Amino acid sequence: MSVLASQQNSQIQEARQWVDPLLTEVSKVVVGQKKLVHRLLTGLLCNGHVLLEGVPGLAKTLTVRTLASCIHTGFQRIQFTPDLLPADLIGTLIYNPRDGEFTTKLGPVFSNLILADEINRAPAKVQSALLEAMQERQVTIGDSTYPLPDPFLVLATQNPIEQEGTYQLPEAQLDRFMLKVNVGYPTRDEERSILDAMATSAPRLHVNPIVTPEEIIHARSVVNSIYVDDRVKDYIVDVVWASRDPAAYKLKLDGLIRYGASPRATIFLTLAAKAQAFIDGRGYVTPQDVKSIGLDVLRHRIGVSYEAEAESITSEVIVEKIFAGLPVP
């Protein structure tokens, strides 16, 4: 092992000292859902927003709130409703008749971790207000622009679109989410453990803070330095390009894709793969890192055609076919 590689490995081990204790602390409250917790951790390490989708009762909100409790940082939970206004989210100008002046009242979005609960229950104008905060990490109120704190992360939950009283999120906003994680039911053994832990009028939901914002920001700089081989980079680009032009890669997906993934998918797929290597304690990215996180990065960035919908072919199926059809370096 070279001296440079040895130094990088020691940097990674030092920077990730809080990772395992954090996962252990979260597991005291959240039974199972290991993939969900790892994806939230990936978003935290990559400074990327995460969208969680699943039917009610799968511990989406509980997991986010527990993760926030394990960090020495600000946390705000915003319940999205059909009558929510942009001012309820970002703040507004309040007129003071005594002084004849306007003062700014900042909204709950000015925090570090934002739990946007049931985000798809709010109308489009609220989603547009959140868009600037997610992308630019700033908010405009009146004529002034206010920067958001660092770290700033939106962890949003939504029920499936078929549920009553929901709105389809705009494609532009979906693309701002680094990951979209489909949250499934626990296994039978996990559900038995949930019964033992939660079937009481006062379940234990207390966890201890494990990590500071400064440690997270330092870990991000280490994640950025993780090595990605040129062949792995080419593999990532091929995966994204195959979603736009599958015929060029001899994939039989003709007429199934309405639009492919954007260049933002290439960036996020690389970053997420680096985070997976960091969580595993490695200083380099493997093709398996790309494949393990690829579905969550790409599922909400590929639009399926009407023909695909008629055949019940989802974007997840298309992503799986792309990974199955491309040669692994």
mmCIF file of C-alpha atoms in Angstrom, residues 16-234:
data_model
loop_
_atom_site.group_PDB
_atom_site.id
_atom_site.type_symbol
_atom_site.label_atom_id
_atom_site.label_comp_id
_atom_site.label_asym_id
_atom_site.label_seq_id
_atom_site.Cartn_x
_atom_site.Cartn_y
_atom_site.Cartn_z
ATOM 1 C CA ARG A 16 -16.106 8.153 10.136
ATOM 2 C CA GLN A 17 -15.675 7.438 13.850
ATOM 3 C CA TRP A 18 -19.183 8.749 14.504
ATOM 4 C CA VAL A 19 -20.884 6.666 11.778
ATOM 5 C CA ASP A 20 -21.229 3.347 13.611
ATOM 6 C CA PRO A 21 -22.254 4.929 16.954
ATOM 7 C CA LEU A 22 -24.866 6.981 15.069
ATOM 8 C CA LEU A 23 -26.316 3.873 13.400
ATOM 9 C CA THR A 24 -26.375 2.095 16.768
ATOM 10 C CA GLU A 25 -28.150 5.005 18.441
ATOM 11 C CA VAL A 26 -30.795 5.221 15.703
ATOM 12 C CA SER A 27 -31.400 1.457 15.942
ATOM 13 C CA LYS A 28 -32.428 1.901 19.595
ATOM 14 C CA VAL A 29 -35.642 3.536 18.360
ATOM 15 C CA VAL A 30 -36.037 2.457 14.726
ATOM 16 C CA VAL A 31 -36.386 -1.315 14.280
ATOM 17 C CA GLY A 32 -35.174 -2.550 10.893
ATOM 18 C CA GLN A 33 -35.239 -0.053 8.000
ATOM 19 C CA LYS A 34 -31.431 -0.275 7.719
ATOM 20 C CA LYS A 35 -31.507 0.737 4.066
ATOM 21 C CA LEU A 36 -33.586 3.807 4.897
ATOM 22 C CA VAL A 37 -31.162 4.899 7.627
ATOM 23 C CA HIS A 38 -28.159 4.366 5.311
ATOM 24 C CA ARG A 39 -29.803 6.452 2.578
ATOM 25 C CA LEU A 40 -30.470 9.293 5.009
ATOM 26 C CA LEU A 41 -26.835 9.085 6.096
ATOM 27 C CA THR A 42 -25.775 9.196 2.443
ATOM 28 C CA GLY A 43 -27.773 12.386 1.914
ATOM 29 C CA LEU A 44 -26.172 13.881 5.028
ATOM 30 C CA LEU A 45 -22.663 13.061 3.784
ATOM 31 C CA CYS A 46 -23.320 14.363 0.261
ATOM 32 C CA ASN A 47 -25.269 17.501 1.211
ATOM 33 C CA GLY A 48 -28.160 16.115 -0.834
ATOM 34 C CA HIS A 49 -31.890 16.178 -0.133
ATOM 35 C CA VAL A 50 -33.748 12.882 0.304
ATOM 36 C CA LEU A 51 -37.353 11.992 -0.582
ATOM 37 C CA LEU A 52 -38.972 9.047 1.214
ATOM 38 C CA GLU A 53 -42.063 7.435 -0.257
ATOM 39 C CA GLY A 54 -44.226 4.815 1.387
ATOM 40 C CA VAL A 55 -47.667 4.160 2.810
ATOM 41 C CA PRO A 56 -48.438 5.627 6.268
ATOM 42 C CA GLY A 57 -47.112 3.854 9.346
ATOM 43 C CA LEU A 58 -43.679 2.724 8.091
ATOM 44 C CA ALA A 59 -41.640 4.941 10.476
ATOM 45 C CA LYS A 60 -40.557 7.477 7.851
ATOM 46 C CA THR A 61 -41.176 10.461 10.123
ATOM 47 C CA LEU A 62 -39.867 8.618 13.183
ATOM 48 C CA THR A 63 -36.601 7.742 11.425
ATOM 49 C CA VAL A 64 -35.936 11.302 10.289
ATOM 50 C CA ARG A 65 -36.776 12.741 13.709
ATOM 51 C CA THR A 66 -34.549 10.160 15.424
ATOM 52 C CA LEU A 67 -31.647 10.902 13.083
ATOM 53 C CA ALA A 68 -32.024 14.620 13.771
ATOM 54 C CA SER A 69 -31.977 13.924 17.525
ATOM 55 C CA CYS A 70 -28.603 12.199 17.103
ATOM 56 C CA ILE A 71 -27.050 15.392 15.711
ATOM 57 C CA HIS A 72 -26.172 18.554 17.654
ATOM 58 C CA THR A 73 -28.068 20.786 15.258
ATOM 59 C CA GLY A 74 -31.307 22.586 14.508
ATOM 60 C CA PHE A 75 -34.388 20.636 13.459
ATOM 61 C CA GLN A 76 -37.794 21.709 12.203
ATOM 62 C CA ARG A 77 -40.761 19.551 11.283
ATOM 63 C CA ILE A 78 -43.156 21.156 8.799
ATOM 64 C CA GLN A 79 -46.486 19.466 8.173
ATOM 65 C CA PHE A 80 -47.482 20.097 4.565
ATOM 66 C CA THR A 81 -51.210 20.606 4.044
ATOM 67 C CA PRO A 82 -53.374 21.763 1.107
ATOM 68 C CA ASP A 83 -53.887 25.190 2.711
ATOM 69 C CA LEU A 84 -50.180 25.813 3.451
ATOM 70 C CA LEU A 85 -48.873 29.140 2.101
ATOM 71 C CA PRO A 86 -45.323 29.993 0.967
ATOM 72 C CA ALA A 87 -45.099 32.533 3.814
ATOM 73 C CA ASP A 88 -45.775 29.699 6.301
ATOM 74 C CA LEU A 89 -42.631 28.044 4.995
ATOM 75 C CA ILE A 90 -40.045 30.742 4.222
ATOM 76 C CA GLY A 91 -41.355 33.705 6.234
ATOM 77 C CA THR A 92 -42.862 37.066 5.333
ATOM 78 C CA LEU A 93 -42.722 40.837 5.787
ATOM 79 C CA ILE A 94 -44.786 42.215 8.668
ATOM 80 C CA TYR A 95 -45.893 45.848 8.650
ATOM 81 C CA ASN A 96 -45.519 47.788 11.886
ATOM 82 C CA PRO A 97 -48.017 50.708 11.826
ATOM 83 C CA ARG A 98 -46.300 52.436 14.757
ATOM 84 C CA ASP A 99 -42.977 52.815 12.911
ATOM 85 C CA GLY A 100 -44.403 52.681 9.389
ATOM 86 C CA GLU A 101 -41.778 50.032 8.487
ATOM 87 C CA PHE A 102 -41.702 46.402 7.459
ATOM 88 C CA THR A 103 -39.835 43.819 9.523
ATOM 89 C CA THR A 104 -38.878 40.358 8.332
ATOM 90 C CA LYS A 105 -40.157 37.278 10.132
ATOM 91 C CA LEU A 106 -38.164 34.223 9.085
ATOM 92 C CA GLY A 107 -40.027 30.954 8.587
ATOM 93 C CA PRO A 108 -39.304 27.450 9.911
ATOM 94 C CA VAL A 109 -37.192 26.625 6.843
ATOM 95 C CA PHE A 110 -34.325 28.497 8.546
ATOM 96 C CA SER A 111 -32.937 25.457 10.327
ATOM 97 C CA ASN A 112 -30.397 22.713 9.588
ATOM 98 C CA LEU A 113 -32.548 19.628 9.141
ATOM 99 C CA ILE A 114 -36.012 20.150 7.694
ATOM 100 C CA LEU A 115 -38.562 17.349 7.865
ATOM 101 C CA ALA A 116 -41.075 18.151 5.140
ATOM 102 C CA ASP A 117 -43.779 15.755 6.247
ATOM 103 C CA GLU A 118 -46.201 14.601 3.531
ATOM 104 C CA ILE A 119 -44.662 17.044 1.077
ATOM 105 C CA ASN A 120 -47.016 16.035 -1.741
ATOM 106 C CA ARG A 121 -50.065 17.320 0.146
ATOM 107 C CA ALA A 122 -49.120 20.975 -0.484
ATOM 108 C CA PRO A 123 -49.990 22.828 -3.725
ATOM 109 C CA ALA A 124 -47.523 23.904 -6.432
ATOM 110 C CA LYS A 125 -46.912 27.445 -5.104
ATOM 111 C CA VAL A 126 -45.533 26.026 -1.857
ATOM 112 C CA GLN A 127 -43.335 23.584 -3.780
ATOM 113 C CA SER A 128 -41.972 26.511 -5.807
ATOM 114 C CA ALA A 129 -41.095 28.383 -2.618
ATOM 115 C CA LEU A 130 -39.194 25.340 -1.364
ATOM 116 C CA LEU A 131 -37.361 24.966 -4.681
ATOM 117 C CA GLU A 132 -35.083 27.998 -4.181
ATOM 118 C CA ALA A 133 -34.223 26.877 -0.670
ATOM 119 C CA MET A 134 -33.321 23.370 -1.853
ATOM 120 C CA GLN A 135 -31.240 24.411 -4.865
ATOM 121 C CA GLU A 136 -29.673 27.752 -3.915
ATOM 122 C CA ARG A 137 -29.747 27.269 -0.142
ATOM 123 C CA GLN A 138 -31.126 30.743 0.209
ATOM 124 C CA VAL A 139 -34.561 32.343 0.515
ATOM 125 C CA THR A 140 -35.852 35.587 -0.992
ATOM 126 C CA ILE A 141 -38.343 37.570 1.093
ATOM 127 C CA GLY A 142 -39.390 40.878 -0.429
ATOM 128 C CA ASP A 143 -36.271 42.553 -1.875
ATOM 129 C CA SER A 144 -33.796 40.747 0.380
ATOM 130 C CA THR A 145 -32.095 37.376 0.117
ATOM 131 C CA TYR A 146 -31.277 35.397 3.237
ATOM 132 C CA PRO A 147 -28.744 32.520 3.264
ATOM 133 C CA LEU A 148 -29.778 29.292 4.958
ATOM 134 C CA PRO A 149 -27.572 27.709 7.646
ATOM 135 C CA ASP A 150 -24.983 25.035 6.890
ATOM 136 C CA PRO A 151 -25.661 22.147 6.928
ATOM 137 C CA PHE A 152 -29.109 22.506 5.362
ATOM 138 C CA LEU A 153 -30.939 19.364 4.359
ATOM 139 C CA VAL A 154 -34.530 18.682 3.334
ATOM 140 C CA LEU A 155 -35.697 15.202 4.298
ATOM 141 C CA ALA A 156 -39.168 14.877 2.819
ATOM 142 C CA THR A 157 -41.781 12.157 3.182
ATOM 143 C CA GLN A 158 -44.699 11.468 0.895
ATOM 144 C CA ASN A 159 -47.452 8.935 0.531
ATOM 145 C CA PRO A 160 -47.879 7.261 -2.861
ATOM 146 C CA ILE A 161 -49.591 9.419 -5.474
ATOM 147 C CA GLU A 162 -52.609 7.084 -5.592
ATOM 148 C CA GLN A 163 -53.496 8.118 -2.042
ATOM 149 C CA GLU A 164 -56.364 10.585 -1.761
ATOM 150 C CA GLY A 165 -55.576 14.294 -1.373
ATOM 151 C CA THR A 166 -52.061 14.351 -2.841
ATOM 152 C CA TYR A 167 -50.390 16.393 -5.599
ATOM 153 C CA GLN A 168 -47.828 15.236 -8.139
ATOM 154 C CA LEU A 169 -44.474 16.868 -7.365
ATOM 155 C CA PRO A 170 -43.066 18.906 -10.293
ATOM 156 C CA GLU A 171 -40.262 17.194 -12.243
ATOM 157 C CA ALA A 172 -37.949 20.149 -11.544
ATOM 158 C CA GLN A 173 -38.354 19.658 -7.813
ATOM 159 C CA LEU A 174 -38.035 15.885 -7.993
ATOM 160 C CA ASP A 175 -34.695 16.357 -9.764
ATOM 161 C CA ARG A 176 -33.447 18.417 -6.798
ATOM 162 C CA PHE A 177 -33.764 15.414 -4.534
ATOM 163 C CA MET A 178 -30.534 13.453 -4.584
ATOM 164 C CA LEU A 179 -32.281 10.220 -3.591
ATOM 165 C CA LYS A 180 -35.802 8.910 -3.725
ATOM 166 C CA VAL A 181 -36.169 5.948 -1.390
ATOM 167 C CA ASN A 182 -39.168 3.630 -1.515
ATOM 168 C CA VAL A 183 -39.840 2.521 2.057
ATOM 169 C CA GLY A 184 -41.230 -0.993 2.307
ATOM 170 C CA TYR A 185 -42.838 -3.076 5.028
ATOM 171 C CA PRO A 186 -40.626 -4.630 7.730
ATOM 172 C CA THR A 187 -39.954 -8.341 7.805
ATOM 173 C CA ARG A 188 -42.041 -10.573 10.084
ATOM 174 C CA ASP A 189 -39.247 -10.807 12.676
ATOM 175 C CA GLU A 190 -38.739 -7.037 12.582
ATOM 176 C CA GLU A 191 -42.462 -6.471 13.053
ATOM 177 C CA ARG A 192 -42.398 -8.804 16.060
ATOM 178 C CA SER A 193 -39.596 -6.668 17.521
ATOM 179 C CA ILE A 194 -41.604 -3.519 16.780
ATOM 180 C CA LEU A 195 -44.493 -5.016 18.736
ATOM 181 C CA ASP A 196 -42.266 -5.669 21.739
ATOM 182 C CA ALA A 197 -40.749 -2.174 21.653
ATOM 183 C CA MET A 198 -43.709 -0.008 20.688
ATOM 184 C CA ALA A 199 -46.883 -1.718 21.908
ATOM 185 C CA THR A 200 -47.083 0.526 24.954
ATOM 186 C CA SER A 201 -48.619 3.901 25.715
ATOM 187 C CA ALA A 202 -45.139 5.331 26.441
ATOM 188 C CA PRO A 203 -42.546 3.828 24.063
ATOM 189 C CA ARG A 204 -38.889 4.737 24.603
ATOM 190 C CA LEU A 205 -38.020 7.266 21.917
ATOM 191 C CA HIS A 206 -35.027 9.012 23.505
ATOM 192 C CA VAL A 207 -31.601 9.013 21.837
ATOM 193 C CA ASN A 208 -28.371 10.856 22.606
ATOM 194 C CA PRO A 209 -26.630 13.336 20.280
ATOM 195 C CA ILE A 210 -23.638 11.664 18.669
ATOM 196 C CA VAL A 211 -22.185 14.012 16.043
ATOM 197 C CA THR A 212 -21.755 17.759 15.537
ATOM 198 C CA PRO A 213 -22.314 19.756 12.322
ATOM 199 C CA GLU A 214 -18.571 20.433 12.161
ATOM 200 C CA GLU A 215 -17.820 16.700 12.118
ATOM 201 C CA ILE A 216 -20.366 16.188 9.334
ATOM 202 C CA ILE A 217 -18.882 19.001 7.241
ATOM 203 C CA HIS A 218 -15.387 17.546 7.765
ATOM 204 C CA ALA A 219 -16.649 14.098 6.730
ATOM 205 C CA ARG A 220 -18.044 15.638 3.531
ATOM 206 C CA SER A 221 -14.596 16.940 2.604
ATOM 207 C CA VAL A 222 -13.179 13.437 3.114
ATOM 208 C CA VAL A 223 -15.979 11.934 0.991
ATOM 209 C CA ASN A 224 -15.065 14.361 -1.798
ATOM 210 C CA SER A 225 -11.472 13.069 -1.767
ATOM 211 C CA ILE A 226 -12.416 9.390 -2.222
ATOM 212 C CA TYR A 227 -10.868 7.935 -5.373
ATOM 213 C CA VAL A 228 -12.974 7.056 -8.403
ATOM 214 C CA ASP A 229 -11.199 5.116 -11.160
ATOM 215 C CA ASP A 230 -11.657 6.320 -14.750
ATOM 216 C CA ARG A 231 -13.357 3.035 -15.661
ATOM 217 C CA VAL A 232 -15.887 3.526 -12.872
ATOM 218 C CA LYS A 233 -16.471 7.106 -14.045
ATOM 219 C CA ASP A 234 -17.105 5.824 -17.568
#
